[in-house]
PDB file of C-alpha atoms in Angstrom:
ATOM      1  CA  MET R   1       0.000   0.000   0.000  1.00  0.00           C
ATOM      2  CA  PRO R   2       1.352   3.502  -0.795  1.00  0.00           C
ATOM      3  CA  CYS R   3       2.284   5.655   2.174  1.00  0.00           C
ATOM      4  CA  SER R   4      -0.499   8.154   2.912  1.00  0.00           C
ATOM      5  CA  LYS R   5       1.982  10.696   4.313  1.00  0.00           C
ATOM      6  CA  LYS R   6       4.390  11.124   1.430  1.00  0.00           C
ATOM      7  CA  VAL R   7       5.722  14.683   1.393  1.00  0.00           C
ATOM      8  CA  ILE R   8       7.830  16.442  -1.216  1.00  0.00           C
ATOM      9  CA  LEU R   9      10.093  18.923   0.535  1.00  0.00           C
ATOM     10  CA  THR R  10      12.022  21.791  -1.049  1.00  0.00           C
ATOM     11  CA  GLY R  11      14.777  23.817   0.615  1.00  0.00           C
ATOM     12  CA  ALA R  12      15.835  20.878   2.795  1.00  0.00           C
ATOM     13  CA  THR R  13      19.480  21.976   3.060  1.00  0.00           C
ATOM     14  CA  GLY R  14      18.786  25.548   4.194  1.00  0.00           C
ATOM     15  CA  LEU R  15      19.049  27.046   7.680  1.00  0.00           C
ATOM     16  CA  ILE R  16      15.478  25.996   8.493  1.00  0.00           C
ATOM     17  CA  GLY R  17      15.144  23.184   5.967  1.00  0.00           C
ATOM     18  CA  LYS R  18      17.871  21.026   7.479  1.00  0.00           C
ATOM     19  CA  GLU R  19      16.001  21.150  10.803  1.00  0.00           C
ATOM     20  CA  LEU R  20      12.798  19.838   9.177  1.00  0.00           C
ATOM     21  CA  LEU R  21      14.027  16.317   8.517  1.00  0.00           C
ATOM     22  CA  THR R  22      13.910  14.988  12.084  1.00  0.00           C
ATOM     23  CA  PRO R  23      10.464  16.368  13.071  1.00  0.00           C
ATOM     24  CA  LEU R  24       9.002  15.240   9.726  1.00  0.00           C
ATOM     25  CA  ARG R  25      10.236  11.713  10.398  1.00  0.00           C
ATOM     26  CA  HIS R  26       8.908  11.787  13.945  1.00  0.00           C
ATOM     27  CA  ALA R  27       5.509  12.893  12.598  1.00  0.00           C
ATOM     28  CA  GLY R  28       5.414   9.828  10.344  1.00  0.00           C
ATOM     29  CA  PHE R  29       6.139  11.457   6.993  1.00  0.00           C
ATOM     30  CA  ASP R  30       7.845   9.639   4.151  1.00  0.00           C
ATOM     31  CA  ILE R  31      10.201  12.392   2.945  1.00  0.00           C
ATOM     32  CA  TYR R  32      11.233  13.103  -0.631  1.00  0.00           C
ATOM     33  CA  ALA R  33      13.608  16.078  -0.576  1.00  0.00           C
ATOM     34  CA  ILE R  34      14.478  17.944  -3.775  1.00  0.00           C
ATOM     35  CA  THR R  35      18.056  19.222  -3.842  1.00  0.00           C
ATOM     36  CA  ILE R  36      20.653  20.517  -6.301  1.00  0.00           C
ATOM     37  CA  ASP R  37      23.477  19.502  -3.958  1.00  0.00           C
ATOM     38  CA  ASP R  38      25.732  16.604  -4.860  1.00  0.00           C
ATOM     39  CA  ASN R  39      26.398  15.543  -1.280  1.00  0.00           C
ATOM     40  CA  SER R  40      23.212  15.232   0.764  1.00  0.00           C
ATOM     41  CA  PRO R  41      23.349  13.901   4.337  1.00  0.00           C
ATOM     42  CA  TYR R  42      22.176  10.331   4.841  1.00  0.00           C
ATOM     43  CA  MET R  43      19.212   9.915   7.153  1.00  0.00           C
ATOM     44  CA  PRO R  44      16.866   6.915   7.365  1.00  0.00           C
ATOM     45  CA  GLY R  45      13.433   7.579   5.871  1.00  0.00           C
ATOM     46  CA  ILE R  46      14.607  10.357   3.534  1.00  0.00           C
ATOM     47  CA  LYS R  47      14.937  10.040  -0.226  1.00  0.00           C
ATOM     48  CA  TRP R  48      17.046  12.769  -1.827  1.00  0.00           C
ATOM     49  CA  LEU R  49      15.935  13.763  -5.330  1.00  0.00           C
ATOM     50  CA  LYS R  50      18.753  15.402  -7.289  1.00  0.00           C
ATOM     51  CA  GLY R  51      17.316  18.028  -9.597  1.00  0.00           C
ATOM     52  CA  ASN R  52      16.656  21.698 -10.275  1.00  0.00           C
ATOM     53  CA  LEU R  53      13.512  23.297  -8.887  1.00  0.00           C
ATOM     54  CA  PHE R  54      13.311  25.451 -12.030  1.00  0.00           C
ATOM     55  CA  ASP R  55      13.334  22.411 -14.360  1.00  0.00           C
ATOM     56  CA  GLU R  56       9.653  21.799 -15.132  1.00  0.00           C
ATOM     57  CA  ASN R  57      10.310  18.422 -16.757  1.00  0.00           C
ATOM     58  CA  PHE R  58      12.082  17.236 -13.604  1.00  0.00           C
ATOM     59  CA  ILE R  59       9.241  18.514 -11.414  1.00  0.00           C
ATOM     60  CA  ALA R  60       6.600  16.858 -13.629  1.00  0.00           C
ATOM     61  CA  GLN R  61       8.416  13.519 -13.575  1.00  0.00           C
ATOM     62  CA  THR R  62       9.008  13.697  -9.822  1.00  0.00           C
ATOM     63  CA  PHE R  63       5.382  14.308  -8.897  1.00  0.00           C
ATOM     64  CA  THR R  64       4.114  11.759 -11.415  1.00  0.00           C
ATOM     65  CA  GLN R  65       6.375   9.100  -9.937  1.00  0.00           C
ATOM     66  CA  ILE R  66       5.878   9.852  -6.225  1.00  0.00           C
ATOM     67  CA  LYS R  67       2.288  11.135  -6.117  1.00  0.00           C
ATOM     68  CA  PRO R  68       2.664  12.814  -2.705  1.00  0.00           C
ATOM     69  CA  GLN R  69      -0.272  13.750  -0.534  1.00  0.00           C
ATOM     70  CA  TYR R  70       1.747  16.598   1.035  1.00  0.00           C
ATOM     71  CA  LEU R  71       3.953  19.430  -0.244  1.00  0.00           C
ATOM     72  CA  LEU R  72       6.199  21.576   1.963  1.00  0.00           C
ATOM     73  CA  ASN R  73       7.830  24.378  -0.050  1.00  0.00           C
ATOM     74  CA  MET R  74      10.638  26.098   1.861  1.00  0.00           C
ATOM     75  CA  ALA R  75      12.996  26.857  -1.039  1.00  0.00           C
ATOM     76  CA  TRP R  76      13.900  30.470  -1.815  1.00  0.00           C
ATOM     77  CA  CYS R  77      16.986  32.608  -2.431  1.00  0.00           C
ATOM     78  CA  THR R  78      18.306  34.018   0.873  1.00  0.00           C
ATOM     79  CA  THR R  79      21.940  34.914   0.199  1.00  0.00           C
ATOM     80  CA  GLY R  80      23.664  37.961  -1.241  1.00  0.00           C
ATOM     81  CA  ASN R  81      21.380  40.786  -2.340  1.00  0.00           C
ATOM     82  CA  TYR R  82      18.412  38.428  -2.318  1.00  0.00           C
ATOM     83  CA  GLN R  83      15.906  41.025  -1.156  1.00  0.00           C
ATOM     84  CA  ASN R  84      16.057  42.817  -4.504  1.00  0.00           C
ATOM     85  CA  SER R  85      17.141  39.987  -6.800  1.00  0.00           C
ATOM     86  CA  ASN R  86      15.240  39.112  -9.978  1.00  0.00           C
ATOM     87  CA  LEU R  87      15.646  35.481  -8.915  1.00  0.00           C
ATOM     88  CA  ASN R  88      12.682  36.068  -6.595  1.00  0.00           C
ATOM     89  CA  PHE R  89      10.381  36.088  -9.625  1.00  0.00           C
ATOM     90  CA  ASP R  90      11.732  32.691 -10.668  1.00  0.00           C
ATOM     91  CA  PHE R  91      10.756  31.273  -7.297  1.00  0.00           C
ATOM     92  CA  VAL R  92       7.190  32.514  -7.804  1.00  0.00           C
ATOM     93  CA  ARG R  93       7.010  30.582 -11.045  1.00  0.00           C
ATOM     94  CA  ALA R  94       8.616  27.527  -9.440  1.00  0.00           C
ATOM     95  CA  GLY R  95       6.088  27.571  -6.606  1.00  0.00           C
ATOM     96  CA  LEU R  96       3.192  27.575  -9.058  1.00  0.00           C
ATOM     97  CA  THR R  97       4.810  24.770 -11.056  1.00  0.00           C
ATOM     98  CA  LEU R  98       5.048  22.689  -7.894  1.00  0.00           C
ATOM     99  CA  LEU R  99       1.352  23.236  -7.232  1.00  0.00           C
ATOM    100  CA  LYS R 100       0.426  22.404 -10.823  1.00  0.00           C
ATOM    101  CA  TYR R 101       1.950  18.934 -10.717  1.00  0.00           C
ATOM    102  CA  PHE R 102       1.002  18.422  -7.072  1.00  0.00           C
ATOM    103  CA  ALA R 103      -2.650  18.929  -8.037  1.00  0.00           C
ATOM    104  CA  GLN R 104      -2.370  16.757 -11.154  1.00  0.00           C
ATOM    105  CA  ASN R 105      -1.090  13.859  -9.061  1.00  0.00           C
ATOM    106  CA  GLY R 106      -3.659  13.909  -6.281  1.00  0.00           C
ATOM    107  CA  GLY R 107      -1.981  16.181  -3.707  1.00  0.00           C
ATOM    108  CA  THR R 108      -4.248  17.443  -0.937  1.00  0.00           C
ATOM    109  CA  ARG R 109      -2.263  19.499   1.602  1.00  0.00           C
ATOM    110  CA  ALA R 110       0.419  22.112   0.885  1.00  0.00           C
ATOM    111  CA  VAL R 111       2.323  24.528   3.116  1.00  0.00           C
ATOM    112  CA  PHE R 112       4.467  27.405   1.825  1.00  0.00           C
ATOM    113  CA  ALA R 113       6.906  29.641   3.718  1.00  0.00           C
ATOM    114  CA  GLY R 114       6.508  33.417   3.811  1.00  0.00           C
ATOM    115  CA  THR R 115       8.150  36.317   5.631  1.00  0.00           C
ATOM    116  CA  CYS R 116       7.168  39.004   8.134  1.00  0.00           C
ATOM    117  CA  LEU R 117       8.573  41.532   5.638  1.00  0.00           C
ATOM    118  CA  GLU R 118       5.250  41.213   3.801  1.00  0.00           C
ATOM    119  CA  TYR R 119       3.530  43.161   6.586  1.00  0.00           C
ATOM    120  CA  ALA R 120       3.212  46.903   7.141  1.00  0.00           C
ATOM    121  CA  PHE R 121       5.332  47.370  10.263  1.00  0.00           C
ATOM    122  CA  LYS R 122       3.929  48.771  13.498  1.00  0.00           C
ATOM    123  CA  ASN R 123       5.088  48.986  17.108  1.00  0.00           C
ATOM    124  CA  THR R 124       2.552  46.502  18.450  1.00  0.00           C
ATOM    125  CA  PRO R 125       2.530  42.724  17.762  1.00  0.00           C
ATOM    126  CA  ILE R 126       1.580  41.999  14.148  1.00  0.00           C
ATOM    127  CA  LYS R 127      -1.420  39.765  13.515  1.00  0.00           C
ATOM    128  CA  GLU R 128      -2.168  37.726  10.398  1.00  0.00           C
ATOM    129  CA  THR R 129      -5.073  40.039   9.583  1.00  0.00           C
ATOM    130  CA  ASP R 130      -2.927  43.187   9.642  1.00  0.00           C
ATOM    131  CA  LYS R 131      -2.092  45.303   6.598  1.00  0.00           C
ATOM    132  CA  ILE R 132       0.144  43.889   3.876  1.00  0.00           C
ATOM    133  CA  GLU R 133       2.858  46.238   2.602  1.00  0.00           C
ATOM    134  CA  PRO R 134       5.857  44.339   1.146  1.00  0.00           C
ATOM    135  CA  HIS R 135       9.150  46.105   1.811  1.00  0.00           C
ATOM    136  CA  ASN R 136      11.233  44.717  -1.078  1.00  0.00           C
ATOM    137  CA  ILE R 137      11.064  42.433  -4.133  1.00  0.00           C
ATOM    138  CA  TYR R 138      11.640  39.383  -1.940  1.00  0.00           C
ATOM    139  CA  ALA R 139       8.609  40.156   0.235  1.00  0.00           C
ATOM    140  CA  PHE R 140       6.521  41.250  -2.755  1.00  0.00           C
ATOM    141  CA  CYS R 141       7.176  37.954  -4.546  1.00  0.00           C
ATOM    142  CA  LYS R 142       6.510  35.913  -1.427  1.00  0.00           C
ATOM    143  CA  ASN R 143       3.150  37.604  -0.951  1.00  0.00           C
ATOM    144  CA  SER R 144       2.319  37.385  -4.659  1.00  0.00           C
ATOM    145  CA  LEU R 145       2.956  33.636  -4.588  1.00  0.00           C
ATOM    146  CA  ARG R 146       0.731  33.349  -1.521  1.00  0.00           C
ATOM    147  CA  GLU R 147      -2.112  35.116  -3.315  1.00  0.00           C
ATOM    148  CA  LEU R 148      -1.728  33.036  -6.482  1.00  0.00           C
ATOM    149  CA  ALA R 149      -1.317  29.798  -4.539  1.00  0.00           C
ATOM    150  CA  THR R 150      -4.420  30.558  -2.487  1.00  0.00           C
ATOM    151  CA  ALA R 151      -6.518  30.989  -5.633  1.00  0.00           C
ATOM    152  CA  TYR R 152      -4.980  27.921  -7.290  1.00  0.00           C
ATOM    153  CA  CYS R 153      -5.505  25.693  -4.263  1.00  0.00           C
ATOM    154  CA  LYS R 154      -9.099  26.834  -3.887  1.00  0.00           C
ATOM    155  CA  ALA R 155      -9.778  26.021  -7.549  1.00  0.00           C
ATOM    156  CA  ASN R 156      -8.126  22.605  -7.232  1.00  0.00           C
ATOM    157  CA  ASN R 157      -9.409  21.469  -3.834  1.00  0.00           C
ATOM    158  CA  ILE R 158      -6.038  21.669  -2.076  1.00  0.00           C
ATOM    159  CA  SER R 159      -5.714  22.676   1.579  1.00  0.00           C
ATOM    160  CA  LEU R 160      -3.106  25.460   1.877  1.00  0.00           C
ATOM    161  CA  GLY R 161      -1.239  26.709   4.923  1.00  0.00           C
ATOM    162  CA  TYR R 162       1.170  29.655   4.786  1.00  0.00           C
ATOM    163  CA  GLY R 163       3.713  30.263   7.540  1.00  0.00           C
ATOM    164  CA  ARG R 164       5.107  33.796   7.820  1.00  0.00           C
ATOM    165  CA  ILE R 165       8.541  33.580   9.421  1.00  0.00           C
ATOM    166  CA  PHE R 166       9.807  36.486  11.516  1.00  0.00           C
ATOM    167  CA  TYR R 167      13.505  36.507  12.483  1.00  0.00           C
ATOM    168  CA  VAL R 168      15.483  33.266  12.404  1.00  0.00           C
ATOM    169  CA  TYR R 169      18.766  32.136  13.924  1.00  0.00           C
ATOM    170  CA  GLY R 170      20.221  28.656  13.928  1.00  0.00           C
ATOM    171  CA  ARG R 171      23.075  26.211  13.687  1.00  0.00           C
ATOM    172  CA  ASN R 172      25.878  26.632  11.168  1.00  0.00           C
ATOM    173  CA  GLU R 173      24.697  30.010   9.962  1.00  0.00           C
ATOM    174  CA  HIS R 174      26.464  31.929   7.216  1.00  0.00           C
ATOM    175  CA  GLU R 175      29.318  33.843   8.835  1.00  0.00           C
ATOM    176  CA  LYS R 176      27.784  37.202   7.909  1.00  0.00           C
ATOM    177  CA  ARG R 177      24.487  36.539   9.691  1.00  0.00           C
ATOM    178  CA  LEU R 178      23.919  38.173  13.094  1.00  0.00           C
ATOM    179  CA  THR R 179      24.365  35.197  15.392  1.00  0.00           C
ATOM    180  CA  ALA R 180      27.389  33.681  13.660  1.00  0.00           C
ATOM    181  CA  SER R 181      29.124  37.049  13.303  1.00  0.00           C
ATOM    182  CA  ILE R 182      28.735  37.833  17.023  1.00  0.00           C
ATOM    183  CA  ILE R 183      29.795  34.371  18.193  1.00  0.00           C
ATOM    184  CA  ASN R 184      32.801  34.180  15.875  1.00  0.00           C
ATOM    185  CA  ALA R 185      34.031  37.652  16.815  1.00  0.00           C
ATOM    186  CA  LEU R 186      33.677  37.097  20.565  1.00  0.00           C
ATOM    187  CA  LYS R 187      35.364  33.693  20.399  1.00  0.00           C
ATOM    188  CA  ALA R 188      38.246  35.386  18.601  1.00  0.00           C
ATOM    189  CA  GLY R 189      38.467  38.013  21.330  1.00  0.00           C
ATOM    190  CA  LYS R 190      37.325  40.825  19.050  1.00  0.00           C
ATOM    191  CA  THR R 191      35.040  43.725  19.989  1.00  0.00           C
ATOM    192  CA  VAL R 192      31.511  43.478  18.598  1.00  0.00           C
ATOM    193  CA  SER R 193      29.757  46.718  17.659  1.00  0.00           C
ATOM    194  CA  VAL R 194      25.962  46.673  17.533  1.00  0.00           C
ATOM    195  CA  ASN R 195      25.021  49.948  15.871  1.00  0.00           C
ATOM    196  CA  HIS R 196      21.267  49.924  16.439  1.00  0.00           C
ATOM    197  CA  SER R 197      21.066  47.992  19.690  1.00  0.00           C
ATOM    198  CA  GLN R 198      17.759  49.649  20.606  1.00  0.00           C
ATOM    199  CA  LEU R 199      15.844  47.860  17.832  1.00  0.00           C
ATOM    200  CA  VAL R 200      13.463  45.114  18.937  1.00  0.00           C
ATOM    201  CA  LYS R 201      12.807  41.947  16.929  1.00  0.00           C
ATOM    202  CA  ASP R 202      11.052  38.602  17.288  1.00  0.00           C
ATOM    203  CA  TYR R 203      13.734  35.913  17.068  1.00  0.00           C
ATOM    204  CA  MET R 204      12.915  32.209  16.740  1.00  0.00           C
ATOM    205  CA  TYR R 205      15.335  29.279  16.721  1.00  0.00           C
ATOM    206  CA  ALA R 206      15.435  27.401  13.404  1.00  0.00           C
ATOM    207  CA  LYS R 207      14.652  24.130  15.201  1.00  0.00           C
ATOM    208  CA  ASP R 208      11.452  25.636  16.613  1.00  0.00           C
ATOM    209  CA  ILE R 209      10.540  27.138  13.239  1.00  0.00           C
ATOM    210  CA  ALA R 210      10.983  23.739  11.588  1.00  0.00           C
ATOM    211  CA  ALA R 211       8.902  22.000  14.241  1.00  0.00           C
ATOM    212  CA  ALA R 212       6.187  24.645  13.830  1.00  0.00           C
ATOM    213  CA  PHE R 213       6.049  24.072  10.058  1.00  0.00           C
ATOM    214  CA  VAL R 214       5.736  20.304  10.532  1.00  0.00           C
ATOM    215  CA  LYS R 215       2.899  20.842  12.994  1.00  0.00           C
ATOM    216  CA  LEU R 216       1.234  23.227  10.513  1.00  0.00           C
ATOM    217  CA  LEU R 217       1.666  20.736   7.663  1.00  0.00           C
ATOM    218  CA  ASP R 218       0.150  17.948   9.749  1.00  0.00           C
ATOM    219  CA  SER R 219      -2.829  20.115  10.742  1.00  0.00           C
ATOM    220  CA  LYS R 220      -5.932  21.311   8.935  1.00  0.00           C
ATOM    221  CA  THR R 221      -5.200  24.987   9.619  1.00  0.00           C
ATOM    222  CA  GLU R 222      -5.490  27.038   6.437  1.00  0.00           C
ATOM    223  CA  GLY R 223      -4.327  30.506   5.462  1.00  0.00           C
ATOM    224  CA  THR R 224      -1.575  32.578   7.045  1.00  0.00           C
ATOM    225  CA  VAL R 225      -0.023  31.654  10.388  1.00  0.00           C
ATOM    226  CA  ASN R 226       2.713  33.720  12.029  1.00  0.00           C
ATOM    227  CA  ILE R 227       5.780  31.598  12.802  1.00  0.00           C
ATOM    228  CA  CYS R 228       7.223  33.520  15.732  1.00  0.00           C
ATOM    229  CA  THR R 229       7.722  33.475  19.490  1.00  0.00           C
ATOM    230  CA  GLY R 230       5.712  36.570  20.342  1.00  0.00           C
ATOM    231  CA  VAL R 231       8.619  37.525  22.642  1.00  0.00           C
ATOM    232  CA  PRO R 232      10.304  40.884  21.868  1.00  0.00           C
ATOM    233  CA  VAL R 233      14.100  40.992  22.187  1.00  0.00           C
ATOM    234  CA  SER R 234      16.296  44.038  21.598  1.00  0.00           C
ATOM    235  CA  LEU R 235      19.507  43.664  19.625  1.00  0.00           C
ATOM    236  CA  ALA R 236      21.286  44.709  22.809  1.00  0.00           C
ATOM    237  CA  GLY R 237      19.578  41.972  24.793  1.00  0.00           C
ATOM    238  CA  TYR R 238      20.343  39.439  22.079  1.00  0.00           C
ATOM    239  CA  ALA R 239      24.034  40.346  21.947  1.00  0.00           C
ATOM    240  CA  LYS R 240      24.280  40.390  25.749  1.00  0.00           C
ATOM    241  CA  THR R 241      22.842  36.871  25.919  1.00  0.00           C
ATOM    242  CA  VAL R 242      25.512  35.601  23.501  1.00  0.00           C
ATOM    243  CA  ALA R 243      28.273  37.476  25.302  1.00  0.00           C
ATOM    244  CA  HIS R 244      27.169  36.230  28.717  1.00  0.00           C
ATOM    245  CA  LEU R 245      27.243  32.605  27.543  1.00  0.00           C
ATOM    246  CA  LEU R 246      30.792  33.137  26.271  1.00  0.00           C
ATOM    247  CA  GLY R 247      31.915  35.225  29.247  1.00  0.00           C
ATOM    248  CA  LYS R 248      32.814  38.111  26.932  1.00  0.00           C
ATOM    249  CA  GLU R 249      30.441  40.910  27.988  1.00  0.00           C
ATOM    250  CA  ASN R 250      33.391  43.320  28.061  1.00  0.00           C
ATOM    251  CA  LEU R 251      33.784  43.004  24.283  1.00  0.00           C
ATOM    252  CA  LEU R 252      30.345  44.422  23.446  1.00  0.00           C
ATOM    253  CA  ASP R 253      30.009  47.931  22.060  1.00  0.00           C
ATOM    254  CA  LEU R 254      26.271  48.655  22.138  1.00  0.00           C
ATOM    255  CA  LYS R 255      25.283  51.782  20.230  1.00  0.00           C
ATOM    256  CA  THR R 256      21.914  53.484  19.726  1.00  0.00           C
ATOM    257  CA  LEU R 257      22.530  55.215  16.431  1.00  0.00           C
ATOM    258  CA  PRO R 258      19.654  56.889  14.546  1.00  0.00           C
ATOM    259  CA  THR R 259      17.913  54.665  12.008  1.00  0.00           C
ATOM    260  CA  ASP R 260      14.838  54.675   9.805  1.00  0.00           C
ATOM    261  CA  GLN R 261      14.139  51.053  10.698  1.00  0.00           C
ATOM    262  CA  PRO R 262      10.976  50.312  12.732  1.00  0.00           C
ATOM    263  CA  ALA R 263      11.595  50.462  16.477  1.00  0.00           C
ATOM    264  CA  ALA R 264      10.001  47.061  16.989  1.00  0.00           C
ATOM    265  CA  ILE R 265       8.945  44.141  14.788  1.00  0.00           C
ATOM    266  CA  THR R 266       7.249  41.401  16.782  1.00  0.00           C
ATOM    267  CA  GLY R 267       4.559  38.911  15.916  1.00  0.00           C
ATOM    268  CA  ASP R 268       1.358  37.701  17.501  1.00  0.00           C
ATOM    269  CA  ASN R 269       1.584  33.895  17.577  1.00  0.00           C
ATOM    270  CA  SER R 270      -1.892  33.239  18.984  1.00  0.00           C
ATOM    271  CA  ARG R 271      -2.978  31.356  15.870  1.00  0.00           C
ATOM    272  CA  LEU R 272       0.129  29.173  15.929  1.00  0.00           C
ATOM    273  CA  VAL R 273      -0.418  28.285  19.570  1.00  0.00           C
ATOM    274  CA  LYS R 274      -4.200  27.976  19.693  1.00  0.00           C
ATOM    275  CA  GLU R 275      -5.103  26.642  16.241  1.00  0.00           C
ATOM    276  CA  VAL R 276      -2.010  24.781  15.102  1.00  0.00           C
ATOM    277  CA  GLY R 277      -1.226  23.643  18.627  1.00  0.00           C
ATOM    278  CA  PHE R 278       2.462  24.556  18.624  1.00  0.00           C
ATOM    279  CA  THR R 279       4.388  26.319  21.399  1.00  0.00           C
ATOM    280  CA  PRO R 280       8.102  27.129  20.978  1.00  0.00           C
ATOM    281  CA  LYS R 281      10.331  24.770  22.961  1.00  0.00           C
ATOM    282  CA  TYR R 282      13.521  26.827  23.187  1.00  0.00           C
ATOM    283  CA  THR R 283      14.233  30.001  25.128  1.00  0.00           C
ATOM    284  CA  LEU R 284      16.731  32.376  23.521  1.00  0.00           C
ATOM    285  CA  LYS R 285      19.376  31.442  26.082  1.00  0.00           C
ATOM    286  CA  ALA R 286      18.879  27.691  25.660  1.00  0.00           C
ATOM    287  CA  ALA R 287      19.011  27.907  21.859  1.00  0.00           C
ATOM    288  CA  LEU R 288      22.110  30.100  21.785  1.00  0.00           C
ATOM    289  CA  LYS R 289      23.821  27.795  24.285  1.00  0.00           C
ATOM    290  CA  GLU R 290      23.133  24.842  21.996  1.00  0.00           C
ATOM    291  CA  ILE R 291      24.514  26.729  18.985  1.00  0.00           C
ATOM    292  CA  ILE R 292      27.648  27.838  20.828  1.00  0.00           C
ATOM    293  CA  ASN R 293      28.376  24.368  22.254  1.00  0.00           C
ATOM    294  CA  GLU R 294      27.853  22.496  18.988  1.00  0.00           C
TER     295      GLU R 294
END
């Protein structure tokens, strides 16, 4: 008998994607992960599918062969000047291609990943029903795909969930990302300058984000769900937590320079907690300790 929980996963080697494999397995999914990488990590219960997400023939053949009930689309460009890259438009097309062949082969439940940058910012926690005002091409394309996917899924009897991610940190980050840059500098005994330490964000550990997406995928919750902690943390507080764990508080240079960035960007995660049934497991301190000690 075919497995009723076959899922095709994209973006499985990314900062969040790599954390999806274990919770998907624990939730009973049979995982088929699309990747362009030559060397994919071995893990029982995971089938790596070598191919390009932008190759429609590959996508058509993959869905025809596997006929998954579930689709979890996490793939997107997130390096370099990704926020204003034309590659964002290619990912919109790729997302619709995934849905096309998912629908043609009997798929019933899809979840796509979005970003908090789709929202109009405000100083109080952002709810899913708040105003949409994309801040760059990346956010515009994410939201455009959500709108198109919503219409497509409605027309083709597919249940669609959409998780809007706020601010993420995790294991083995790119060296230029906030967490890795602070940790690496402090470990090397270098001073870390935080220019806008007064800014407040909603940070969520990649492991918790991954677990939240698996819970969303395995639920019947439809529409947008904020993937966030609901806990505001200033950049100063974030840096101090890292420095305290390393015993290097003396190397922090916390500045409050003027900026046109919003003073606070935090999310309301009531829907995630109450409807999806997911509560973040990690505190900021516990997550950063795990990252540092890895």
